[in-house]
Tab-separated table of C-alpha atoms in Angstrom:
chain	number	residue	atom	x	y	z
A	1401	ASN	CA	16.022	-15.984	23.189
A	1402	ALA	CA	16.799	-14.452	19.799
A	1403	GLY	CA	14.955	-17.300	18.065
A	1404	VAL	CA	16.050	-17.953	14.480
A	1405	THR	CA	18.470	-15.411	13.044
A	1406	GLN	CA	19.672	-15.112	9.460
A	1407	THR	CA	22.466	-13.131	7.865
A	1408	PRO	CA	22.756	-11.264	5.626
A	1409	LYS	CA	19.366	-9.588	5.190
A	1410	PHE	CA	20.081	-8.609	1.585
A	1411	ARG	CA	22.715	-9.595	-0.951
A	1412	ILE	CA	23.370	-9.004	-4.622
A	1413	LEU	CA	25.578	-11.557	-6.380
A	1414	LYS	CA	27.007	-11.743	-9.839
A	1415	ILE	CA	26.474	-14.886	-11.895
A	1416	GLY	CA	29.015	-17.518	-10.925
A	1417	GLN	CA	29.834	-16.068	-7.510
A	1418	SER	CA	29.515	-18.103	-4.336
A	1419	MET	CA	28.122	-17.251	-0.948
A	1420	THR	CA	26.919	-18.750	2.310
A	1421	LEU	CA	23.649	-17.817	3.943
A	1422	GLN	CA	23.915	-18.131	7.687
A	1423	CYS	CA	21.197	-19.448	9.978
A	1424	THR	CA	21.424	-19.787	13.751
A	1425	GLN	CA	18.865	-20.763	16.351
A	1426	ASP	CA	19.188	-20.605	20.127
A	1427	MET	CA	16.201	-22.745	21.061
A	1428	ASN	CA	18.050	-26.085	21.048
A	1429	HIS	CA	15.897	-27.289	18.162
A	1430	ASN	CA	17.132	-30.401	16.414
A	1431	TYR	CA	15.170	-29.918	13.214
A	1432	MET	CA	16.212	-27.140	10.848
A	1433	TYR	CA	14.998	-26.280	7.358
A	1434	TRP	CA	15.910	-24.056	4.423
A	1435	TYR	CA	13.185	-22.730	2.133
A	1436	ARG	CA	13.125	-20.467	-0.852
A	1437	GLN	CA	10.240	-18.244	-1.854
A	1438	ASP	CA	10.183	-16.928	-5.387
A	1439	PRO	CA	8.231	-13.720	-6.079
A	1440	GLY	CA	4.497	-14.322	-5.747
A	1441	MET	CA	5.003	-18.011	-5.061
A	1442	GLY	CA	4.849	-20.354	-2.099
A	1443	LEU	CA	7.652	-21.769	0.022
A	1444	LYS	CA	9.710	-24.642	-1.316
A	1445	LEU	CA	11.953	-26.843	0.806
A	1446	ILE	CA	15.613	-26.862	-0.257
A	1447	TYR	CA	17.319	-28.917	2.468
A	1448	TYR	CA	16.558	-29.984	5.995
A	1449	SER	CA	18.394	-31.447	8.948
A	1450	VAL	CA	17.153	-33.581	11.822
A	1451	GLY	CA	20.251	-33.070	13.936
A	1452	ALA	CA	23.940	-32.254	13.917
A	1453	GLY	CA	25.696	-34.217	11.189
A	1454	ILE	CA	22.462	-35.267	9.438
A	1455	THR	CA	21.101	-33.459	6.389
A	1456	ASP	CA	18.814	-34.403	3.532
A	1457	LYS	CA	17.459	-32.959	0.316
A	1458	GLY	CA	14.084	-31.318	-0.025
A	1459	GLU	CA	12.121	-30.489	-3.182
A	1460	VAL	CA	14.617	-28.104	-4.845
A	1461	PRO	CA	18.194	-28.928	-3.709
A	1462	ASN	CA	20.038	-28.387	-7.011
A	1463	GLY	CA	22.634	-25.620	-6.831
A	1464	TYR	CA	22.816	-25.661	-3.029
A	1465	ASN	CA	24.750	-27.403	-0.298
A	1466	VAL	CA	24.312	-27.512	3.455
A	1467	SER	CA	26.179	-28.668	6.504
A	1468	ARG	CA	25.194	-29.090	10.131
A	1469	SER	CA	28.199	-29.327	12.387
A	1470	THR	CA	26.401	-27.955	15.464
A	1471	THR	CA	22.819	-27.949	16.733
A	1472	GLU	CA	22.668	-24.167	16.472
A	1473	ASP	CA	23.928	-23.498	12.949
A	1474	PHE	CA	22.659	-24.575	9.552
A	1475	PRO	CA	24.428	-22.648	6.756
A	1476	LEU	CA	23.267	-22.818	3.133
A	1477	ARG	CA	25.936	-22.596	0.442
A	1478	LEU	CA	25.446	-21.415	-3.133
A	1479	GLU	CA	28.467	-22.462	-5.170
A	1480	LEU	CA	27.824	-20.955	-8.615
A	1481	ALA	CA	25.074	-18.400	-8.383
A	1482	ALA	CA	22.558	-18.305	-11.217
A	1483	PRO	CA	19.727	-15.830	-11.915
A	1484	SER	CA	17.251	-18.641	-11.167
A	1485	GLN	CA	18.426	-18.510	-7.554
A	1486	THR	CA	17.097	-14.992	-7.115
A	1487	SER	CA	14.669	-15.489	-4.262
A	1488	VAL	CA	13.977	-14.885	-0.594
A	1489	TYR	CA	15.488	-17.586	1.592
A	1490	PHE	CA	13.961	-18.535	4.908
A	1491	CYS	CA	15.473	-20.718	7.569
A	1492	ALA	CA	13.250	-22.434	10.129
A	1493	SER	CA	13.676	-24.681	13.118
A	1494	ARG	CA	11.485	-27.049	15.077
A	1495	LEU	CA	11.602	-28.682	18.456
A	1496	THR	CA	12.707	-32.273	18.393
A	1497	GLY	CA	10.540	-35.119	19.531
A	1498	THR	CA	7.730	-37.149	18.155
A	1499	SER	CA	4.948	-34.634	18.639
A	1500	SER	CA	3.522	-33.578	15.334
A	1501	TYR	CA	2.107	-30.544	17.117
A	1502	ASN	CA	5.477	-28.798	17.320
A	1503	GLU	CA	5.504	-25.802	15.037
A	1504	GLN	CA	8.309	-24.457	12.892
A	1505	PHE	CA	9.788	-21.084	13.791
A	1506	PHE	CA	10.980	-18.944	10.899
A	1507	GLY	CA	13.888	-16.568	10.562
A	1508	PRO	CA	13.449	-13.085	9.031
A	1509	GLY	CA	14.703	-14.134	5.600
A	1510	THR	CA	17.560	-13.259	3.260
A	1511	ARG	CA	16.683	-11.487	0.016
A	1512	LEU	CA	19.125	-12.598	-2.683
A	1513	THR	CA	19.416	-11.157	-6.181
A	1514	VAL	CA	21.690	-12.741	-8.791
A	1515	LEU	CA	22.528	-10.499	-11.743
B	332	LYS	CA	-3.504	-31.183	-7.794
B	333	ASN	CA	-1.845	-29.669	-4.727
B	334	GLU	CA	-2.079	-31.607	-1.498
B	335	VAL	CA	-2.979	-28.367	0.292
B	336	GLU	CA	-5.380	-25.981	-1.405
B	337	GLN	CA	-6.274	-22.519	-0.214
B	338	SER	CA	-9.144	-20.340	-1.299
B	339	PRO	CA	-9.529	-17.701	-2.344
B	340	GLN	CA	-6.125	-16.962	-3.866
B	341	ASN	CA	-6.750	-13.225	-3.725
B	342	LEU	CA	-9.192	-11.281	-1.621
B	343	THR	CA	-9.969	-7.588	-1.387
B	344	ALA	CA	-12.174	-6.380	1.443
B	345	GLN	CA	-13.358	-3.123	2.896
B	346	GLU	CA	-12.261	-2.181	6.384
B	347	GLY	CA	-14.569	-3.700	8.966
B	348	GLU	CA	-15.637	-6.696	6.898
B	349	PHE	CA	-15.615	-10.261	8.204
B	350	ILE	CA	-13.110	-12.343	6.245
B	351	THR	CA	-12.819	-16.088	5.795
B	352	ILE	CA	-9.868	-17.920	4.266
B	353	ASN	CA	-10.156	-21.626	3.629
B	354	CYS	CA	-7.618	-24.443	3.597
B	355	SER	CA	-8.366	-27.971	2.397
B	356	TYR	CA	-5.891	-30.814	2.367
B	357	SER	CA	-5.840	-34.329	0.994
B	358	VAL	CA	-3.171	-35.926	3.191
B	359	GLY	CA	-3.413	-37.319	6.681
B	360	ILE	CA	-2.230	-34.824	9.241
B	361	SER	CA	-2.365	-34.246	12.921
B	362	ALA	CA	-1.701	-30.514	13.037
B	363	LEU	CA	-2.127	-27.464	10.861
B	364	HIS	CA	-0.329	-24.117	11.046
B	365	TRP	CA	-1.617	-20.721	9.934
B	366	LEU	CA	1.091	-18.216	9.054
B	367	GLN	CA	1.045	-14.547	8.085
B	368	GLN	CA	3.485	-12.770	5.808
B	369	HIS	CA	3.362	-9.011	5.254
B	370	PRO	CA	4.681	-7.667	1.931
B	371	GLY	CA	8.458	-7.859	1.962
B	372	GLY	CA	8.303	-9.189	5.493
B	373	GLY	CA	9.023	-12.253	7.500
B	374	ILE	CA	6.739	-15.145	8.362
B	375	VAL	CA	4.765	-14.891	11.567
B	376	SER	CA	3.002	-17.731	13.308
B	377	LEU	CA	-0.716	-17.189	13.937
B	378	PHE	CA	-2.116	-20.538	15.066
B	379	MET	CA	-1.131	-24.163	15.363
B	380	LEU	CA	-4.132	-26.419	15.819
B	381	SER	CA	-5.091	-30.028	15.701
B	382	SER	CA	-8.766	-29.859	16.627
B	383	GLY	CA	-11.578	-27.462	17.352
B	384	LYS	CA	-11.106	-23.742	17.436
B	385	LYS	CA	-8.594	-21.136	18.598
B	386	LYS	CA	-9.040	-17.397	19.029
B	387	HIS	CA	-6.528	-14.614	19.361
B	388	GLY	CA	-7.813	-11.069	19.260
B	389	ARG	CA	-9.738	-10.600	16.017
B	390	LEU	CA	-8.454	-13.849	14.538
B	391	ILE	CA	-10.234	-17.185	14.819
B	392	ALA	CA	-9.048	-20.501	13.383
B	393	THR	CA	-11.057	-23.691	13.142
B	394	ILE	CA	-10.219	-27.153	11.944
B	395	ASN	CA	-12.248	-30.240	11.092
B	396	ILE	CA	-9.871	-33.203	10.879
B	397	GLN	CA	-12.549	-35.556	9.522
B	398	GLU	CA	-13.428	-33.188	6.676
B	399	LYS	CA	-9.756	-32.202	6.165
B	400	HIS	CA	-10.581	-28.532	6.248
B	401	SER	CA	-9.540	-25.470	8.200
B	402	SER	CA	-10.712	-21.867	8.139
B	403	LEU	CA	-9.121	-18.641	9.273
B	404	HIS	CA	-11.524	-15.834	10.121
B	405	ILE	CA	-10.722	-12.185	10.651
B	406	THR	CA	-13.383	-10.120	12.341
B	407	ALA	CA	-13.571	-6.325	11.895
B	408	SER	CA	-10.790	-6.363	9.304
B	409	HIS	CA	-8.302	-3.521	9.216
B	410	PRO	CA	-5.796	-2.346	6.557
B	411	ARG	CA	-2.960	-3.662	8.738
B	412	ASP	CA	-4.370	-7.166	8.161
B	413	SER	CA	-3.273	-6.869	4.524
B	414	ALA	CA	-0.846	-9.742	4.069
B	415	VAL	CA	-0.453	-13.196	2.602
B	416	TYR	CA	-1.951	-15.913	4.775
B	417	ILE	CA	-0.391	-19.338	4.454
B	418	CYS	CA	-1.750	-22.668	5.562
B	419	ALA	CA	0.810	-25.397	6.306
B	420	VAL	CA	0.029	-28.959	7.303
B	421	ASN	CA	2.447	-30.939	9.397
B	422	GLY	CA	3.138	-34.206	7.615
B	423	PHE	CA	5.423	-37.053	8.657
B	424	THR	CA	7.244	-38.349	5.591
B	425	SER	CA	10.569	-40.100	5.077
B	426	GLY	CA	11.042	-40.343	8.803
B	427	THR	CA	10.791	-36.687	9.584
B	428	TYR	CA	8.314	-33.876	9.985
B	429	LYS	CA	7.900	-31.519	7.077
B	430	TYR	CA	5.417	-28.851	6.208
B	431	ILE	CA	3.282	-29.042	3.110
B	432	PHE	CA	2.341	-25.471	2.268
B	433	GLY	CA	-0.718	-24.061	0.621
B	434	THR	CA	-0.161	-21.497	-2.114
B	435	GLY	CA	-1.265	-18.651	0.121
B	436	THR	CA	-4.135	-16.182	0.123
B	437	ARG	CA	-3.263	-12.595	-0.640
B	438	LEU	CA	-5.524	-10.298	1.382
B	439	LYS	CA	-5.887	-6.586	0.830
B	440	VAL	CA	-8.065	-4.568	3.200
B	441	LEU	CA	-9.028	-1.128	1.965
B	442	ALA	CA	-9.616	1.800	4.303
């Protein structure tokens, strides 16, 4: 299994540009999450999904959109990039079920700079 | 006040020292996750625990659910242990499982 994969690894955007951060997992996990980590700070939840077709906002959703058309993929869309969106973005997934013991598995991250 | 507090925020140690990082939380949980993040790197899972103690190599994690406290110990620390250590508690809110993260402990081990 490749686990959770993210593309691209790095990206520089100009203010106002758009882009999609890709996230794919091959573990058949129903739960998927997008986080951002600003320099020197902790992880903040942007959006999450509990299954294909179901998404919901986290703590910091403004400026982002998500979709979940398949179990495997959970892309994050930035429509009008702003310098405040300069951050490292992590995708994570978690096994479905009611066990609270199931851990989240993280992707390698995408480092985004908006200039 | 954060629901998950870690201490210390920063820690510098000499190689070989015994290190303890603490995590206290104020919410009800049933599991806690310790994560490691090297500078500029990804997030690696260390331990997931709901009771007692777990050991892996030089790393030991303990949790006391009643006291709402967990510790991560590193024995015989090494410069390669230099990283940010993150505590995350697994909470069930709004019908789904989400992590509540601590702010992290930045560890630097000097040779």
